[in-house]
PDB file of C-alpha atoms in Angstrom:
ATOM      1  CA  MET A 928      41.743  13.532 -22.186  1.00 54.00           C
ATOM      2  CA  PHE A 929      39.743  15.782 -24.531  1.00 58.00           C
ATOM      3  CA  ASP A 930      41.522  18.058 -26.982  1.00 70.00           C
ATOM      4  CA  GLY A 931      40.393  21.547 -27.947  1.00 78.00           C
ATOM      5  CA  GLU A 932      37.009  22.261 -29.514  1.00 84.00           C
ATOM      6  CA  LYS A 933      36.126  18.597 -29.937  1.00 83.00           C
ATOM      7  CA  GLY A 934      36.599  17.984 -26.211  1.00 82.00           C
ATOM      8  CA  LYS A 935      34.493  21.003 -25.229  1.00 84.00           C
ATOM      9  CA  LEU A 936      31.703  19.795 -27.521  1.00 85.00           C
ATOM     10  CA  LYS A 937      31.738  16.315 -25.957  1.00 87.00           C
ATOM     11  CA  LEU A 938      31.663  17.784 -22.444  1.00 88.00           C
ATOM     12  CA  SER A 939      28.730  20.042 -23.293  1.00 89.00           C
ATOM     13  CA  VAL A 940      26.818  17.089 -24.805  1.00 90.00           C
ATOM     14  CA  LEU A 941      27.434  15.046 -21.627  1.00 91.00           C
ATOM     15  CA  ASN A 942      26.293  17.951 -19.473  1.00 92.00           C
ATOM     16  CA  GLU A 943      23.077  18.330 -21.518  1.00 92.00           C
ATOM     17  CA  LEU A 944      22.344  14.593 -21.181  1.00 92.00           C
ATOM     18  CA  ARG A 945      22.835  14.802 -17.423  1.00 92.00           C
ATOM     19  CA  LEU A 946      20.480  17.786 -17.139  1.00 92.00           C
ATOM     20  CA  ASP A 947      17.854  16.055 -19.319  1.00 92.00           C
ATOM     21  CA  ALA A 948      18.017  12.953 -17.117  1.00 93.00           C
ATOM     22  CA  TYR A 949      17.595  15.113 -14.002  1.00 92.00           C
ATOM     23  CA  GLU A 950      14.552  16.890 -15.468  1.00 94.00           C
ATOM     24  CA  ASN A 951      12.998  13.591 -16.602  1.00 93.00           C
ATOM     25  CA  SER A 952      13.398  12.026 -13.163  1.00 94.00           C
ATOM     26  CA  LYS A 953      11.854  15.113 -11.547  1.00 94.00           C
ATOM     27  CA  LEU A 954       8.906  14.970 -13.961  1.00 94.00           C
ATOM     28  CA  TYR A 955       8.464  11.223 -13.330  1.00 94.00           C
ATOM     29  CA  LYS A 956       8.372  11.800  -9.560  1.00 95.00           C
ATOM     30  CA  GLU A 957       5.687  14.485  -9.936  1.00 95.00           C
ATOM     31  CA  ILE A 958       3.529  12.284 -12.177  1.00 94.00           C
ATOM     32  CA  THR A 959       3.740   9.245  -9.873  1.00 94.00           C
ATOM     33  CA  LYS A 960       3.022  11.380  -6.795  1.00 94.00           C
ATOM     34  CA  ASN A 961      -0.087  12.839  -8.456  1.00 93.00           C
ATOM     35  CA  TRP A 962      -1.258   9.361  -9.480  1.00 90.00           C
ATOM     36  CA  HIS A 963      -0.820   7.952  -5.961  1.00 91.00           C
ATOM     37  CA  ASP A 964      -2.461  10.970  -4.325  1.00 90.00           C
ATOM     38  CA  LYS A 965      -5.446  10.623  -6.658  1.00 88.00           C
ATOM     39  CA  HIS A 966      -5.939   6.941  -5.769  1.00 83.00           C
ATOM     40  CA  ILE A 967      -5.782   7.325  -1.978  1.00 82.00           C
ATOM     41  CA  THR A 968      -9.180   6.742  -0.406  1.00 78.00           C
ATOM     42  CA  ARG A 969     -10.278   7.992   2.973  1.00 77.00           C
ATOM     43  CA  ARG A 970     -11.243   5.289   5.443  1.00 80.00           C
ATOM     44  CA  GLU A 971     -14.441   6.070   7.272  1.00 86.00           C
ATOM     45  CA  PHE A 972     -15.782   3.681   9.887  1.00 86.00           C
ATOM     46  CA  LYS A 973     -19.253   3.369  11.386  1.00 87.00           C
ATOM     47  CA  GLU A 974     -20.491   1.551  14.443  1.00 88.00           C
ATOM     48  CA  SER A 975     -21.117  -2.185  13.903  1.00 86.00           C
ATOM     49  CA  ASP A 976     -18.629  -2.327  10.980  1.00 86.00           C
ATOM     50  CA  TYR A 977     -16.222  -5.231  10.946  1.00 88.00           C
ATOM     51  CA  VAL A 978     -12.540  -4.292  10.864  1.00 90.00           C
ATOM     52  CA  LEU A 979      -9.082  -5.868  10.962  1.00 89.00           C
ATOM     53  CA  LEU A 980      -6.573  -4.666  13.549  1.00 86.00           C
ATOM     54  CA  PHE A 981      -2.911  -4.113  12.654  1.00 86.00           C
ATOM     55  CA  ASN A 982      -0.675  -5.969  15.081  1.00 79.00           C
ATOM     56  CA  SER A 983       2.648  -4.126  15.272  1.00 72.00           C
ATOM     57  CA  ARG A 984       4.310  -6.935  17.245  1.00 64.00           C
ATOM     58  CA  PHE A 985       4.371  -9.078  14.117  1.00 61.00           C
ATOM     59  CA  LYS A 986       6.508  -6.397  12.490  1.00 63.00           C
ATOM     60  CA  LEU A 987       9.402  -7.331  14.779  1.00 67.00           C
ATOM     61  CA  PHE A 988       9.654 -10.826  13.282  1.00 67.00           C
ATOM     62  CA  PRO A 989       9.843 -10.407   9.523  1.00 70.00           C
ATOM     63  CA  SER A 990       8.093 -13.042   7.478  1.00 69.00           C
ATOM     64  CA  LYS A 991       6.607 -12.834   4.041  1.00 70.00           C
ATOM     65  CA  LEU A 992       3.789 -15.257   4.740  1.00 65.00           C
ATOM     66  CA  ARG A 993       2.644 -13.994   8.128  1.00 69.00           C
ATOM     67  CA  SER A 994      -0.280 -11.623   8.158  1.00 73.00           C
ATOM     68  CA  ARG A 995       0.115  -8.578  10.372  1.00 76.00           C
ATOM     69  CA  TRP A 996      -3.643  -8.102  10.650  1.00 75.00           C
ATOM     70  CA  SER A 997      -5.645  -9.672  13.481  1.00 78.00           C
ATOM     71  CA  TRP A 998      -9.006 -11.152  12.644  1.00 79.00           C
ATOM     72  CA  PRO A 999     -12.308  -9.349  12.567  1.00 85.00           C
ATOM     73  CA  PHE A1000     -13.407  -7.109  15.347  1.00 88.00           C
ATOM     74  CA  GLN A1001     -16.650  -5.187  15.478  1.00 89.00           C
ATOM     75  CA  ILE A1002     -16.691  -1.447  16.084  1.00 90.00           C
ATOM     76  CA  HIS A1003     -18.545  -0.815  19.318  1.00 89.00           C
ATOM     77  CA  LYS A1004     -18.268   2.965  19.679  1.00 90.00           C
ATOM     78  CA  MET A1005     -16.567   5.872  17.894  1.00 90.00           C
ATOM     79  CA  PHE A1006     -14.793   8.624  19.820  1.00 89.00           C
ATOM     80  CA  SER A1007     -13.382  11.947  18.703  1.00 85.00           C
ATOM     81  CA  PHE A1008      -9.879  12.301  17.237  1.00 87.00           C
ATOM     82  CA  GLY A1009      -9.897   8.810  15.701  1.00 85.00           C
ATOM     83  CA  ALA A1010     -10.226   6.661  18.819  1.00 90.00           C
ATOM     84  CA  VAL A1011     -12.406   3.588  18.382  1.00 91.00           C
ATOM     85  CA  ASP A1012     -13.876   1.034  20.805  1.00 91.00           C
ATOM     86  CA  ILE A1013     -13.656  -2.413  19.221  1.00 90.00           C
ATOM     87  CA  LEU A1014     -15.307  -5.591  20.389  1.00 89.00           C
ATOM     88  CA  SER A1015     -13.510  -8.938  20.090  1.00 83.00           C
ATOM     89  CA  GLU A1016     -15.142 -12.354  19.725  1.00 78.00           C
ATOM     90  CA  ALA A1017     -14.792 -12.879  23.482  1.00 74.00           C
ATOM     91  CA  THR A1018     -16.855  -9.704  24.082  1.00 75.00           C
ATOM     92  CA  ARG A1019     -13.791  -7.852  25.312  1.00 85.00           C
ATOM     93  CA  VAL A1020     -13.895  -4.127  24.527  1.00 86.00           C
ATOM     94  CA  PHE A1021     -10.746  -2.064  24.097  1.00 86.00           C
ATOM     95  CA  ILE A1022      -9.789   1.292  22.589  1.00 88.00           C
ATOM     96  CA  VAL A1023      -7.478   1.579  19.576  1.00 89.00           C
ATOM     97  CA  SER A1024      -6.529   4.247  17.072  1.00 87.00           C
ATOM     98  CA  SER A1025      -8.458   4.206  13.807  1.00 86.00           C
ATOM     99  CA  GLN A1026      -5.121   4.359  11.958  1.00 87.00           C
ATOM    100  CA  ARG A1027      -4.529   0.739  12.990  1.00 87.00           C
ATOM    101  CA  LEU A1028      -7.802  -0.457  11.424  1.00 90.00           C
ATOM    102  CA  LYS A1029      -8.905  -1.433   7.951  1.00 88.00           C
ATOM    103  CA  HIS A1030     -12.270  -2.615   6.670  1.00 86.00           C
ATOM    104  CA  TYR A1031     -13.065  -6.325   6.715  1.00 85.00           C
ATOM    105  CA  VAL A1032     -15.193  -7.355   3.767  1.00 80.00           C
ATOM    106  CA  ILE A1033     -17.626 -10.118   4.659  1.00 78.00           C
ATOM    107  CA  GLY A1034     -18.754 -12.377   1.879  1.00 72.00           C
ATOM    108  CA  ASN A1035     -18.729 -15.861   0.485  1.00 67.00           C
ATOM    109  CA  PRO A1036     -15.413 -16.989  -0.952  1.00 64.00           C
ATOM    110  CA  VAL A1037     -15.399 -17.286  -4.707  1.00 60.00           C
ATOM    111  CA  GLU A1038     -15.325 -20.933  -5.657  1.00 68.00           C
ATOM    112  CA  LYS A1039     -14.524 -21.063  -9.343  1.00 71.00           C
ATOM    113  CA  MET A1040     -12.944 -24.163 -10.737  1.00 73.00           C
ATOM    114  CA  VAL A1041     -11.343 -24.150 -14.141  1.00 77.00           C
ATOM    115  CA  ASN A1042     -10.174 -27.377 -15.754  1.00 78.00           C
ATOM    116  CA  LEU A1043      -7.364 -26.803 -18.175  1.00 78.00           C
ATOM    117  CA  ILE A1044      -6.042 -29.741 -20.173  1.00 83.00           C
ATOM    118  CA  LEU A1045      -2.564 -29.295 -21.537  1.00 83.00           C
ATOM    119  CA  ARG A1046      -1.403 -31.449 -24.429  1.00 85.00           C
ATOM    120  CA  PHE A1047       1.710 -31.552 -26.516  1.00 85.00           C
ATOM    121  CA  PRO A1048       1.256 -30.050 -29.986  1.00 81.00           C
ATOM    122  CA  THR A1049       0.871 -32.627 -32.732  1.00 72.00           C
TER     123      THR A1049
END
């Protein structure tokens, strides 16, 4: 396939390109890992906070439009090791892991209306 010195040169160039690609991918992985680790925030809950509960049963039936988070619950009591008492709308209290919770932000929905008129260029 490759003859003599010319073939050895081509093989060494290919080997260098392969090693450069390997080093670049390793460097890219390190940079992205550092970026993601820097942007992770710790979730801390307090009593009377409103939270959403992750419903793992919805994971069994894949759907892009279905939310896997159940609507707002109020934190009733905090226990050690991440256990949390949550209170549903029907005043039912049950214990869940804090890993299954995320903060629910209460506020008025933003109602901005923008009218955009599109016309053909003249």
